[in-house]
Amino acid sequence: MKNYRIKLVGLILLGGLSNACSDNQSVSAVDDSQCLDADLVLHNTTIYTANDAKATAQAVAVKADKIVFVGDNEGAKDYLCGNARQLDMQGKFVFPGFTDSHQHVEGVGQRPKTLSLFGIPTLKETRDAIEAFAQNVPEGEWVQGRGWIEREWSDEKRFLTKHDVDSFTENKPLFMPRADGVSALVNSKALAMAGITKGSPDPEGGKFERDENGEPTGYVLATAMNVFRELIPAKTKAYIKDSLEVGMQQNAKLGWAATQDAGMPFINVDIMQEIHAEDGMKTRIYAAANVQEAETMFSRGRMKTEDDLFDLRGIKVYIDGTLGSRGAALIENYSDAPHNGFMNRTTEEELKPILRKALREGLQVQTHVIGDRAVKTLLDWYEEAFDAVPVSERAVAEPRWRLEHAQVIPPAQQDRMVKLGIIPSMQPSHGIGDLNFAPDRLGPERLAYAYPWQQLIDRGSIIIGGSDAPVELGDPRIEFYAAVARKRLDGSSDEGWHPELAVSRETALKMFTIWPAYGAFQENVRGSVEVGKYADFTIFDTDFMTAPEADILTAQNVMTIVGGKITYQHKQ
């Protein structure tokens, strides 16, 4: 990674195209006899290239799915001719296609199909929304939704329990994950169907929350969710395929040209190949299989399409829970609870042989870790695997393994990450959301190295930025804003938010362009606007590099281009 950091310091800027660009194919700048062949030309704009050697440009020309010219408007005249589609950007801003480095595409596509509890401001209104939704669910069928989050409620900031929903779901099992996706609400009907009683033990790596009498409350964490998931009827292939297609459409609309799917079941992998064969890809997808299917991943191996629109190369591992649910594994107890979270969603015994085999097979390991205990332990396991499998036995000398989330990282562990070449995959929106309760969970000492973006950059690390959608909204504007402002969306913040840990706009741009490309072994084919790379662009109407922070949140994405094809265009 050190050699990469020397050459990877690209600038990129986010902006939007609104519908102000004009398609002026009728204008020819040169005689056809002098015309240089291109299919698409974007000109009269500011392009932030993420290429140190040429940080900005005014025009870019594309042939098929690759970039053939990057330069000024004068130089572009040789391409403004023939059959090239000419788009006058009229002073708008073009960037390398933005990448969400951690999300779940199927979940994004499912969000409109079930009850969404995101953004509801009170517990009472959340309960009312569940009741209204449940009325239309037939008896015996599951009431499903996602997105409730007690930390943002203005009336009661507590976890939901079965007592909040039992009165109107007596004959309907209910399963509703919290926004983090690592804990959930279930009702008494679901508990009965699963056979969970006062005497049921907690599973390893999970917990059934209990009241003072030891009775399950209906709030379940991590691996304790699995028993209920297994009871829910399997989704049909058609449902999954539609969710994946809708997810890509929604991502392109927001401005993501690529996403990295952190845990894709193999049934989805097969469906993605079908979608690709049907020319249905609206974004690129770089995927990791779930650790539960690691053996399938080893037997089938990496799967990549020739055009790099789909690439399955990783294994997603799960270690601890989340900070909000008090499931993140901490070294010391929570400041507001008499325990230190839990680990072992994947055990050491299960994981160690997988790590060694992944090195030999050239597969990237991406591990969910949030608390400082989980980070330290996982780095121990990574380092042990590196020592056990020398470079001569690895399929890839620098495996570029990742820590997903990694929210609480003591300085000593930050140094280890850099030394080991481990890439932090972080979600800026988690920082500005979690900082509403992190002071209570962590206390001031640990808060000083929570969401430590700039500390990592100062140590020479890179950070690949994502959203964790559908846990968060999955909006690149919010992620960019959160990285550079480290404030609530209304511009406010509280004591202990450590504004010095925000990053510069130049760094934020790298976090969503060239660094994610590196984090997916794709820096030679995408991530910056350079001749020979894929023609992936995100176009906004706001200069993210100079605009007031608040204006970033209201920017309009008006065009997303993937491999030279317009996959989304805003219509006024």
Coordinates of C-alpha atoms in Angstrom, one line a residue:
M1 CA 0.0 0.0 0.0
K2 CA 3.0 2.3 0.6
N3 CA 4.0 2.5 -3.0
Y4 CA 0.4 3.1 -3.9
R5 CA 0.1 6.0 -1.6
I6 CA 3.0 7.7 -3.3
K7 CA 1.2 7.8 -6.7
L8 CA -2.4 8.0 -5.4
V9 CA -3.1 11.5 -4.4
G10 CA -5.8 12.3 -7.0
L11 CA -8.2 15.2 -6.9
I12 CA -11.8 14.7 -7.7
L13 CA -14.8 16.9 -7.4
L14 CA -18.4 16.2 -7.1
G15 CA -21.0 18.2 -9.0
G16 CA -24.2 17.8 -10.9
L17 CA -25.4 18.3 -14.3
S18 CA -29.1 19.0 -13.7
N19 CA -30.8 19.1 -17.1
A20 CA -28.8 22.1 -18.2
C21 CA -26.4 20.1 -20.4
S22 CA -27.3 20.2 -24.0
D23 CA -27.0 17.5 -26.6
N24 CA -25.6 19.4 -29.6
Q25 CA -24.6 16.8 -32.1
S26 CA -25.4 19.1 -35.0
V27 CA -22.3 21.2 -34.4
S28 CA -19.1 20.0 -36.0
A29 CA -15.8 21.7 -34.8
V30 CA -13.6 20.2 -37.5
D31 CA -14.1 18.7 -41.0
D32 CA -15.1 15.1 -40.9
S33 CA -11.8 14.3 -42.8
Q34 CA -9.9 15.4 -39.7
C35 CA -12.3 13.9 -37.2
L36 CA -11.0 11.7 -34.4
D37 CA -13.3 8.8 -33.7
A38 CA -15.4 9.0 -30.5
D39 CA -18.9 8.0 -29.4
L40 CA -19.4 10.5 -26.7
V41 CA -17.8 13.9 -25.8
L42 CA -18.4 15.9 -22.7
H43 CA -17.0 19.4 -23.0
N44 CA -17.2 22.9 -21.6
T45 CA -17.0 21.7 -18.0
T46 CA -14.7 21.3 -15.1
I47 CA -13.6 17.7 -14.7
Y48 CA -11.9 16.6 -11.5
T49 CA -9.8 13.7 -12.7
A50 CA -8.4 12.1 -9.5
N51 CA -5.1 11.9 -11.5
D52 CA -2.2 13.8 -10.0
A53 CA -0.5 14.3 -13.3
K54 CA -3.6 16.2 -14.6
A55 CA -5.9 17.2 -11.8
T56 CA -8.5 19.0 -13.8
A57 CA -9.7 19.1 -17.4
Q58 CA -12.4 20.7 -19.5
A59 CA -13.4 17.9 -21.8
V60 CA -13.3 14.1 -22.2
A61 CA -14.0 11.9 -25.2
V62 CA -15.2 8.3 -25.0
K63 CA -15.0 5.4 -27.5
A64 CA -17.1 2.4 -26.6
D65 CA -16.6 2.0 -22.9
K66 CA -13.1 3.6 -22.5
I67 CA -11.8 7.1 -22.3
V68 CA -9.7 8.2 -25.4
F69 CA -9.1 11.9 -24.6
V70 CA -8.8 14.1 -21.5
G71 CA -7.9 17.7 -22.0
D72 CA -9.1 21.2 -22.7
N73 CA -11.9 22.4 -24.9
E74 CA -9.6 23.3 -27.7
G75 CA -8.1 19.8 -27.9
A76 CA -11.6 18.3 -27.8
K77 CA -12.5 20.0 -31.1
D78 CA -11.0 17.1 -33.0
Y79 CA -13.6 14.8 -31.4
L80 CA -16.6 17.2 -31.8
C81 CA -17.4 15.8 -35.2
G82 CA -18.6 12.8 -37.0
N83 CA -21.2 10.7 -35.2
A84 CA -20.0 11.5 -31.7
R85 CA -22.7 12.5 -29.2
Q86 CA -21.7 15.9 -28.0
L87 CA -22.8 17.0 -24.5
D88 CA -22.1 20.6 -23.6
M89 CA -21.9 20.6 -19.8
Q90 CA -22.4 24.3 -19.6
G91 CA -20.0 24.8 -16.7
K92 CA -21.2 21.8 -14.7
F93 CA -18.9 19.4 -12.8
V94 CA -17.8 15.9 -13.9
F95 CA -16.1 13.4 -11.6
P96 CA -14.8 9.9 -11.9
G97 CA -17.8 7.6 -11.2
F98 CA -18.5 7.7 -7.5
T99 CA -18.2 4.3 -5.6
D100 CA -20.1 3.3 -2.5
S101 CA -17.5 1.0 -0.9
H102 CA -19.9 -0.8 1.5
Q103 CA -23.6 -1.4 0.8
H104 CA -26.1 -4.2 0.2
V105 CA -27.7 -3.8 -3.2
E106 CA -30.6 -6.2 -2.7
G107 CA -31.4 -4.4 0.6
V108 CA -31.5 -1.1 -1.2
G109 CA -33.9 -2.5 -3.8
Q110 CA -36.1 -4.2 -1.1
R111 CA -36.5 -1.0 0.9
P112 CA -39.5 0.3 -1.1
K113 CA -41.2 -3.2 -0.7
T114 CA -41.4 -3.4 3.0
L115 CA -42.2 -1.0 5.8
S116 CA -39.5 1.6 6.0
L117 CA -39.1 3.1 9.5
F118 CA -36.2 5.4 8.6
G119 CA -36.5 9.0 9.7
I120 CA -39.6 8.7 11.9
P121 CA -38.9 11.1 14.8
T122 CA -40.7 9.4 17.7
L123 CA -41.3 6.0 19.2
K124 CA -45.0 6.6 19.2
E125 CA -45.1 7.4 15.5
T126 CA -42.9 4.4 14.8
R127 CA -45.3 2.2 16.7
D128 CA -48.2 3.8 14.8
A129 CA -46.5 3.1 11.5
I130 CA -46.0 -0.5 12.3
E131 CA -49.6 -0.9 13.4
A132 CA -51.0 0.7 10.2
F133 CA -48.7 -1.5 8.1
A134 CA -49.6 -4.7 10.0
Q135 CA -53.3 -4.1 9.4
N136 CA -52.8 -5.0 5.7
V137 CA -50.7 -8.1 6.4
P138 CA -52.9 -11.3 6.3
E139 CA -53.0 -13.4 9.5
G140 CA -50.2 -15.9 9.7
E141 CA -48.0 -13.9 7.4
W142 CA -44.9 -12.1 8.5
V143 CA -44.9 -8.4 9.3
Q144 CA -41.6 -7.1 8.0
G145 CA -39.8 -3.8 7.8
R146 CA -36.6 -2.1 8.7
G147 CA -35.0 1.1 9.9
W148 CA -36.2 2.0 13.4
I149 CA -33.5 3.8 15.4
E150 CA -34.2 4.8 19.0
R151 CA -31.3 7.3 19.2
E152 CA -33.2 9.7 16.9
W153 CA -36.5 9.6 18.7
S154 CA -37.5 12.7 20.6
D155 CA -39.9 11.1 23.1
E156 CA -38.4 7.8 24.3
K157 CA -34.9 6.7 23.4
R158 CA -35.2 3.0 24.2
F159 CA -35.2 -0.2 22.2
L160 CA -38.5 -1.5 20.9
T161 CA -39.9 -4.6 22.6
K162 CA -42.6 -7.1 21.9
H163 CA -44.9 -5.2 24.3
D164 CA -45.0 -2.3 21.8
V165 CA -46.5 -4.5 19.0
D166 CA -48.1 -7.6 20.5
S167 CA -51.6 -6.0 20.8
F168 CA -52.0 -5.7 17.0
T169 CA -49.9 -8.7 15.8
E170 CA -51.2 -11.5 18.0
N171 CA -51.6 -13.8 15.0
K172 CA -48.9 -12.4 12.8
P173 CA -45.2 -13.0 13.4
L174 CA -43.1 -9.9 13.2
F175 CA -39.4 -9.3 12.3
M176 CA -38.1 -5.8 12.0
P177 CA -34.4 -5.2 12.1
R178 CA -33.1 -2.0 13.6
A179 CA -31.4 0.4 11.2
D180 CA -28.0 -1.2 11.9
G181 CA -29.2 -4.6 10.6
V182 CA -27.4 -6.3 13.5
S183 CA -30.3 -6.3 15.9
A184 CA -34.1 -6.6 15.5
L185 CA -37.5 -6.5 17.1
V186 CA -39.6 -9.7 17.1
N187 CA -43.0 -10.2 18.7
S188 CA -44.4 -12.8 21.0
K189 CA -45.8 -14.8 18.0
A190 CA -42.3 -15.0 16.5
L191 CA -40.8 -16.0 19.8
A192 CA -43.3 -18.8 20.2
M193 CA -42.7 -20.0 16.6
A194 CA -39.0 -20.1 17.3
G195 CA -39.4 -21.8 20.7
I196 CA -37.6 -19.1 22.5
T197 CA -38.5 -19.0 26.2
K198 CA -37.1 -17.8 29.5
G199 CA -34.9 -20.9 29.6
S200 CA -33.5 -20.6 26.1
P201 CA -29.7 -19.9 26.2
D202 CA -28.2 -17.1 24.2
P203 CA -26.4 -18.3 21.0
E204 CA -22.7 -17.7 20.6
G205 CA -22.2 -14.3 19.1
G206 CA -25.7 -13.1 19.9
K207 CA -28.2 -12.3 22.6
F208 CA -31.9 -12.4 23.5
E209 CA -32.5 -9.3 25.5
R210 CA -34.4 -10.1 28.7
D211 CA -36.4 -8.2 31.3
E212 CA -35.8 -8.2 35.1
N213 CA -37.6 -11.6 35.3
G214 CA -35.4 -13.2 32.6
E215 CA -38.2 -13.2 30.0
P216 CA -37.2 -12.4 26.4
T217 CA -38.3 -8.8 25.6
G218 CA -38.4 -9.3 21.8
Y219 CA -35.2 -7.3 21.2
V220 CA -32.6 -9.7 19.7
L221 CA -29.0 -9.1 18.7
A222 CA -26.6 -10.6 16.0
T223 CA -26.7 -14.4 15.7
A224 CA -29.9 -14.5 17.8
M225 CA -31.6 -13.1 14.7
N226 CA -30.8 -16.2 12.7
V227 CA -33.5 -18.4 14.3
F228 CA -36.2 -16.0 13.1
R229 CA -34.7 -15.4 9.6
E230 CA -34.9 -19.2 9.1
L231 CA -38.6 -19.2 9.8
I232 CA -39.4 -16.5 7.2
P233 CA -40.4 -18.0 3.9
A234 CA -37.7 -17.9 1.3
K235 CA -37.8 -15.0 -1.2
T236 CA -38.6 -16.1 -4.8
K237 CA -35.9 -15.7 -7.5
A238 CA -38.2 -13.1 -9.2
Y239 CA -38.4 -11.1 -6.0
I240 CA -34.6 -11.1 -5.5
K241 CA -33.9 -10.2 -9.2
D242 CA -36.3 -7.3 -9.0
S243 CA -34.7 -6.1 -5.8
L244 CA -31.2 -6.2 -7.3
E245 CA -32.4 -4.3 -10.4
V246 CA -34.2 -1.7 -8.4
G247 CA -31.2 -1.4 -6.1
M248 CA -28.9 -0.6 -9.0
Q249 CA -31.4 1.9 -10.5
Q250 CA -31.7 3.7 -7.2
N251 CA -27.9 3.8 -6.8
A252 CA -27.4 5.2 -10.3
K253 CA -30.1 7.8 -9.6
L254 CA -28.2 9.0 -6.6
G255 CA -24.9 9.2 -8.4
W256 CA -23.2 5.9 -7.7
A257 CA -21.5 4.5 -10.7
A258 CA -20.2 1.5 -8.7
T259 CA -21.0 -0.2 -5.5
Q260 CA -19.2 -2.8 -3.4
D261 CA -21.6 -5.4 -2.0
A262 CA -20.5 -6.5 1.5
G263 CA -21.9 -10.0 1.7
M264 CA -23.8 -11.3 -1.4
P265 CA -25.4 -14.8 -1.2
F266 CA -24.6 -17.1 -4.1
I267 CA -28.2 -17.1 -5.2
N268 CA -27.7 -13.4 -5.8
V269 CA -24.4 -14.0 -7.6
D270 CA -26.1 -16.3 -10.1
I271 CA -28.9 -13.8 -10.6
M272 CA -26.4 -10.9 -11.1
Q273 CA -24.8 -12.9 -13.9
E274 CA -28.2 -13.3 -15.5
I275 CA -28.8 -9.6 -15.2
H276 CA -25.5 -8.9 -16.8
A277 CA -26.2 -11.2 -19.7
E278 CA -29.5 -9.3 -20.2
D279 CA -27.5 -5.9 -20.4
G280 CA -29.3 -4.8 -17.2
M281 CA -26.3 -3.5 -15.2
K282 CA -26.9 0.1 -14.1
T283 CA -23.8 0.3 -12.0
R284 CA -20.7 -1.8 -11.5
I285 CA -20.7 -4.2 -8.6
Y286 CA -17.7 -5.6 -6.7
A287 CA -18.9 -8.3 -4.4
A288 CA -17.9 -10.4 -1.4
A289 CA -19.6 -13.7 -0.6
N290 CA -20.7 -14.3 3.0
V291 CA -18.4 -16.3 5.2
Q292 CA -21.1 -18.9 5.7
E293 CA -20.6 -19.8 2.0
A294 CA -16.8 -19.6 2.1
E295 CA -16.4 -23.2 0.8
T296 CA -18.6 -22.4 -2.1
M297 CA -16.5 -19.4 -2.8
F298 CA -13.3 -21.5 -2.7
S299 CA -14.7 -24.2 -5.0
R300 CA -16.2 -21.8 -7.5
G301 CA -13.4 -19.2 -7.3
R302 CA -13.4 -15.6 -8.4
M303 CA -16.1 -14.7 -10.9
K304 CA -15.6 -11.6 -13.1
T305 CA -17.2 -10.4 -16.3
E306 CA -14.9 -9.3 -19.1
D307 CA -16.2 -5.7 -18.9
D308 CA -15.6 -5.5 -15.2
L309 CA -19.3 -4.7 -14.5
F310 CA -19.4 -7.6 -12.0
D311 CA -16.6 -9.0 -10.0
L312 CA -16.9 -11.4 -7.1
R313 CA -13.5 -11.6 -5.3
G314 CA -14.1 -11.4 -1.6
I315 CA -15.3 -13.1 1.6
K316 CA -17.3 -11.1 4.1
V317 CA -16.8 -12.0 7.7
Y318 CA -18.8 -10.8 10.8
I319 CA -17.1 -10.5 14.2
D320 CA -19.0 -8.1 16.6
G321 CA -22.2 -6.1 16.7
T322 CA -22.9 -2.4 16.6
L323 CA -22.2 0.5 19.0
G324 CA -25.8 1.7 19.0
S325 CA -27.1 -1.7 20.1
R326 CA -24.2 -2.1 22.6
G327 CA -23.1 -5.1 20.7
A328 CA -19.7 -3.8 19.4
A329 CA -16.9 -5.6 21.2
L330 CA -15.0 -3.2 23.5
I331 CA -11.9 -3.8 25.6
E332 CA -13.4 -2.1 28.6
N333 CA -17.1 -2.0 29.6
Y334 CA -19.5 0.5 28.0
S335 CA -19.7 3.8 29.8
D336 CA -23.5 3.4 30.0
A337 CA -23.8 -0.4 30.5
P338 CA -22.1 -3.1 32.8
H339 CA -20.7 -5.2 29.9
N340 CA -18.3 -4.8 26.9
G341 CA -20.3 -6.1 24.0
F342 CA -19.8 -9.5 22.3
M343 CA -17.8 -11.1 19.6
N344 CA -17.7 -14.5 17.8
R345 CA -20.4 -14.0 15.2
T346 CA -17.6 -15.9 13.4
T347 CA -15.3 -17.8 15.8
E348 CA -11.6 -17.9 15.7
E349 CA -11.7 -21.7 15.1
E350 CA -14.0 -21.2 12.1
L351 CA -12.1 -18.2 10.6
K352 CA -8.4 -19.1 10.8
P353 CA -8.4 -21.8 8.1
I354 CA -10.5 -19.5 5.9
L355 CA -8.0 -16.7 6.2
R356 CA -5.1 -18.9 5.2
K357 CA -6.9 -20.4 2.3
A358 CA -8.0 -17.0 1.1
L359 CA -4.4 -15.9 1.0
R360 CA -3.5 -18.9 -1.1
E361 CA -6.5 -18.5 -3.4
G362 CA -6.1 -14.7 -3.8
L363 CA -9.4 -13.8 -2.3
Q364 CA -10.0 -10.5 -0.4
V365 CA -11.2 -10.8 3.2
Q366 CA -13.6 -8.0 4.4
T367 CA -14.4 -8.2 8.1
H368 CA -17.1 -6.4 10.0
V369 CA -15.5 -5.0 13.2
I370 CA -16.6 -1.9 15.1
G371 CA -15.3 -2.0 18.7
D372 CA -11.6 -1.7 19.8
R373 CA -11.6 -5.3 21.1
A374 CA -12.9 -6.6 17.8
V375 CA -10.3 -4.5 15.8
K376 CA -7.4 -5.7 17.9
T377 CA -8.4 -9.3 17.8
L378 CA -9.1 -9.3 14.1
L379 CA -5.7 -7.7 13.4
D380 CA -4.1 -10.4 15.5
W381 CA -5.8 -13.1 13.4
Y382 CA -4.9 -11.3 10.1
E383 CA -1.3 -11.0 11.2
E384 CA -1.1 -14.6 12.2
A385 CA -2.4 -15.7 8.8
F386 CA 0.1 -13.4 7.0
D387 CA 2.9 -15.1 9.1
A388 CA 1.6 -18.5 8.3
V389 CA 1.3 -18.0 4.6
P390 CA 4.5 -16.4 3.2
V391 CA 4.3 -14.2 0.1
S392 CA 5.8 -17.0 -2.0
E393 CA 2.7 -19.1 -1.2
R394 CA 0.1 -16.4 -1.9
A395 CA -1.8 -15.9 -5.1
V396 CA -1.6 -12.1 -4.5
A397 CA 1.5 -10.7 -2.7
E398 CA -0.5 -7.7 -1.2
P399 CA -3.9 -9.1 -0.4
R400 CA -5.5 -5.7 0.5
W401 CA -7.7 -7.2 3.3
R402 CA -10.2 -4.8 4.8
L403 CA -11.8 -3.8 8.0
E404 CA -15.4 -2.8 7.4
H405 CA -16.7 0.0 9.7
A406 CA -13.8 -0.1 12.2
Q407 CA -15.3 2.7 14.3
V408 CA -13.2 2.6 17.5
I409 CA -9.5 2.3 16.7
P410 CA -6.9 3.1 19.3
P411 CA -3.7 4.8 18.0
A412 CA -1.6 1.6 18.4
Q413 CA -4.1 -0.4 16.3
Q414 CA -4.1 2.4 13.7
D415 CA -0.3 2.0 13.4
R416 CA -0.7 -1.8 13.0
M417 CA -3.3 -1.4 10.2
V418 CA -0.8 0.8 8.2
K419 CA 2.1 -1.6 8.9
L420 CA 0.0 -4.6 7.8
G421 CA -1.4 -2.9 4.8
I422 CA -5.0 -3.3 6.0
I423 CA -7.6 -1.0 4.4
P424 CA -10.2 0.6 6.5
S425 CA -13.6 0.7 4.8
M426 CA -15.6 3.4 6.7
Q427 CA -18.9 5.1 6.4
P428 CA -18.9 8.9 7.2
S429 CA -22.6 9.0 7.8
H430 CA -22.1 6.5 10.7
G431 CA -19.9 9.1 12.3
I432 CA -22.4 11.9 12.3
G433 CA -25.3 9.6 13.3
D434 CA -23.5 7.6 16.0
L435 CA -21.9 10.7 17.5
N436 CA -25.4 11.5 18.9
F437 CA -25.0 8.6 21.3
A438 CA -21.3 7.6 21.1
P439 CA -20.3 10.0 24.0
D440 CA -22.6 8.0 26.3
R441 CA -21.5 4.6 25.0
L442 CA -17.7 5.3 25.0
G443 CA -16.9 8.2 27.3
P444 CA -14.4 11.0 26.5
E445 CA -11.2 8.9 26.4
R446 CA -12.3 6.4 23.7
L447 CA -14.2 9.1 21.9
A448 CA -10.9 10.7 21.0
Y449 CA -10.2 7.8 18.6
A450 CA -13.7 7.0 17.4
Y451 CA -14.4 7.5 13.7
P452 CA -10.7 8.6 13.5
W453 CA -10.7 9.5 9.8
Q454 CA -8.0 12.2 9.8
Q455 CA -5.8 10.2 12.3
L456 CA -5.7 7.4 9.8
I457 CA -4.8 9.7 6.9
D458 CA -2.1 11.3 9.0
R459 CA -0.5 7.9 9.5
G460 CA -0.4 7.3 5.8
S461 CA -3.5 5.1 5.4
I462 CA -6.2 5.4 2.8
I463 CA -9.9 5.2 3.6
I464 CA -12.4 3.8 1.2
G465 CA -15.8 5.5 1.8
G466 CA -19.2 4.0 1.7
S467 CA -22.7 4.3 3.2
D468 CA -23.8 0.8 4.4
A469 CA -27.1 1.3 2.7
P470 CA -29.8 0.3 3.5
V471 CA -28.6 0.8 7.1
E472 CA -28.1 4.5 6.0
L473 CA -29.8 6.3 3.2
G474 CA -26.9 5.6 0.8
D475 CA -26.6 9.1 -0.6
P476 CA -23.2 10.3 -1.8
R477 CA -24.0 13.9 -0.9
I478 CA -24.5 12.9 2.7
E479 CA -21.4 10.8 2.8
F480 CA -19.2 13.5 1.3
Y481 CA -20.7 16.1 3.6
A482 CA -20.3 13.9 6.7
A483 CA -16.6 13.3 5.9
V484 CA -15.7 17.0 5.5
A485 CA -18.1 18.6 8.0
R486 CA -18.5 16.0 10.8
K487 CA -21.7 17.7 11.8
R488 CA -25.4 16.9 11.8
L489 CA -27.2 17.6 8.6
D490 CA -28.5 20.8 10.1
G491 CA -24.9 22.0 10.6
S492 CA -24.9 21.5 14.4
S493 CA -22.6 19.4 16.5
D494 CA -21.9 18.7 20.2
E495 CA -18.9 18.7 22.5
G496 CA -16.8 15.7 21.9
W497 CA -17.5 15.3 18.2
H498 CA -13.8 16.1 17.5
P499 CA -14.1 18.3 14.4
E500 CA -10.4 17.9 13.9
L501 CA -11.0 14.3 12.7
A502 CA -12.9 15.5 9.7
V503 CA -11.1 15.3 6.4
S504 CA -10.3 17.8 3.6
R505 CA -12.5 17.9 0.5
E506 CA -9.6 16.5 -1.5
T507 CA -9.4 13.5 0.8
A508 CA -13.2 13.0 0.7
L509 CA -13.1 12.9 -3.1
K510 CA -10.4 10.2 -3.0
M511 CA -12.5 8.2 -0.5
F512 CA -15.3 7.8 -3.1
T513 CA -13.3 7.4 -6.3
I514 CA -9.7 6.3 -6.7
W515 CA -9.3 4.8 -3.2
P516 CA -12.3 2.4 -3.6
A517 CA -10.9 1.4 -6.9
Y518 CA -7.6 0.4 -5.2
G519 CA -9.6 -1.3 -2.5
A520 CA -11.1 -3.5 -5.2
F521 CA -7.9 -4.1 -7.2
Q522 CA -9.3 -1.9 -9.9
E523 CA -7.1 1.2 -9.8
N524 CA -5.6 0.5 -13.2
V525 CA -9.0 0.4 -15.0
R526 CA -11.2 2.9 -13.1
G527 CA -11.4 5.4 -10.3
S528 CA -9.9 8.4 -12.2
V529 CA -10.5 10.1 -15.5
E530 CA -7.5 8.9 -17.6
V531 CA -7.1 7.7 -21.1
G532 CA -7.5 4.0 -21.3
K533 CA -9.7 3.7 -18.2
Y534 CA -13.4 2.9 -18.2
A535 CA -15.7 5.9 -19.0
D536 CA -17.4 6.1 -15.6
F537 CA -18.6 9.6 -14.5
T538 CA -20.8 11.2 -11.9
I539 CA -22.0 14.7 -12.8
F540 CA -23.5 17.1 -10.3
D541 CA -24.6 20.8 -10.5
T542 CA -22.5 21.9 -7.4
D543 CA -18.8 22.4 -6.9
F544 CA -18.2 20.2 -3.9
M545 CA -14.7 21.5 -3.6
T546 CA -15.6 25.2 -3.1
A547 CA -19.4 25.3 -2.3
P548 CA -20.6 26.0 1.3
E549 CA -20.9 22.7 3.1
A550 CA -24.7 22.9 3.3
D551 CA -24.9 23.3 -0.5
I552 CA -23.4 19.8 -0.9
L553 CA -26.6 18.3 0.6
T554 CA -28.9 20.0 -1.9
A555 CA -26.8 19.3 -5.0
Q556 CA -28.5 17.6 -7.9
N557 CA -27.1 14.5 -9.6
V558 CA -28.2 14.8 -13.2
M559 CA -26.2 12.2 -14.9
T560 CA -24.5 8.9 -14.1
I561 CA -22.4 7.3 -16.9
V562 CA -21.1 3.7 -16.6
G563 CA -18.8 2.4 -19.3
G564 CA -19.8 5.2 -21.7
K565 CA -23.5 4.5 -21.2
I566 CA -25.8 7.0 -19.5
T567 CA -27.5 4.9 -16.8
Y568 CA -29.3 7.8 -15.2
Q569 CA -30.2 11.3 -16.4
H570 CA -32.3 13.8 -14.4
K571 CA -35.3 15.2 -16.1
Q572 CA -36.7 18.5 -15.0

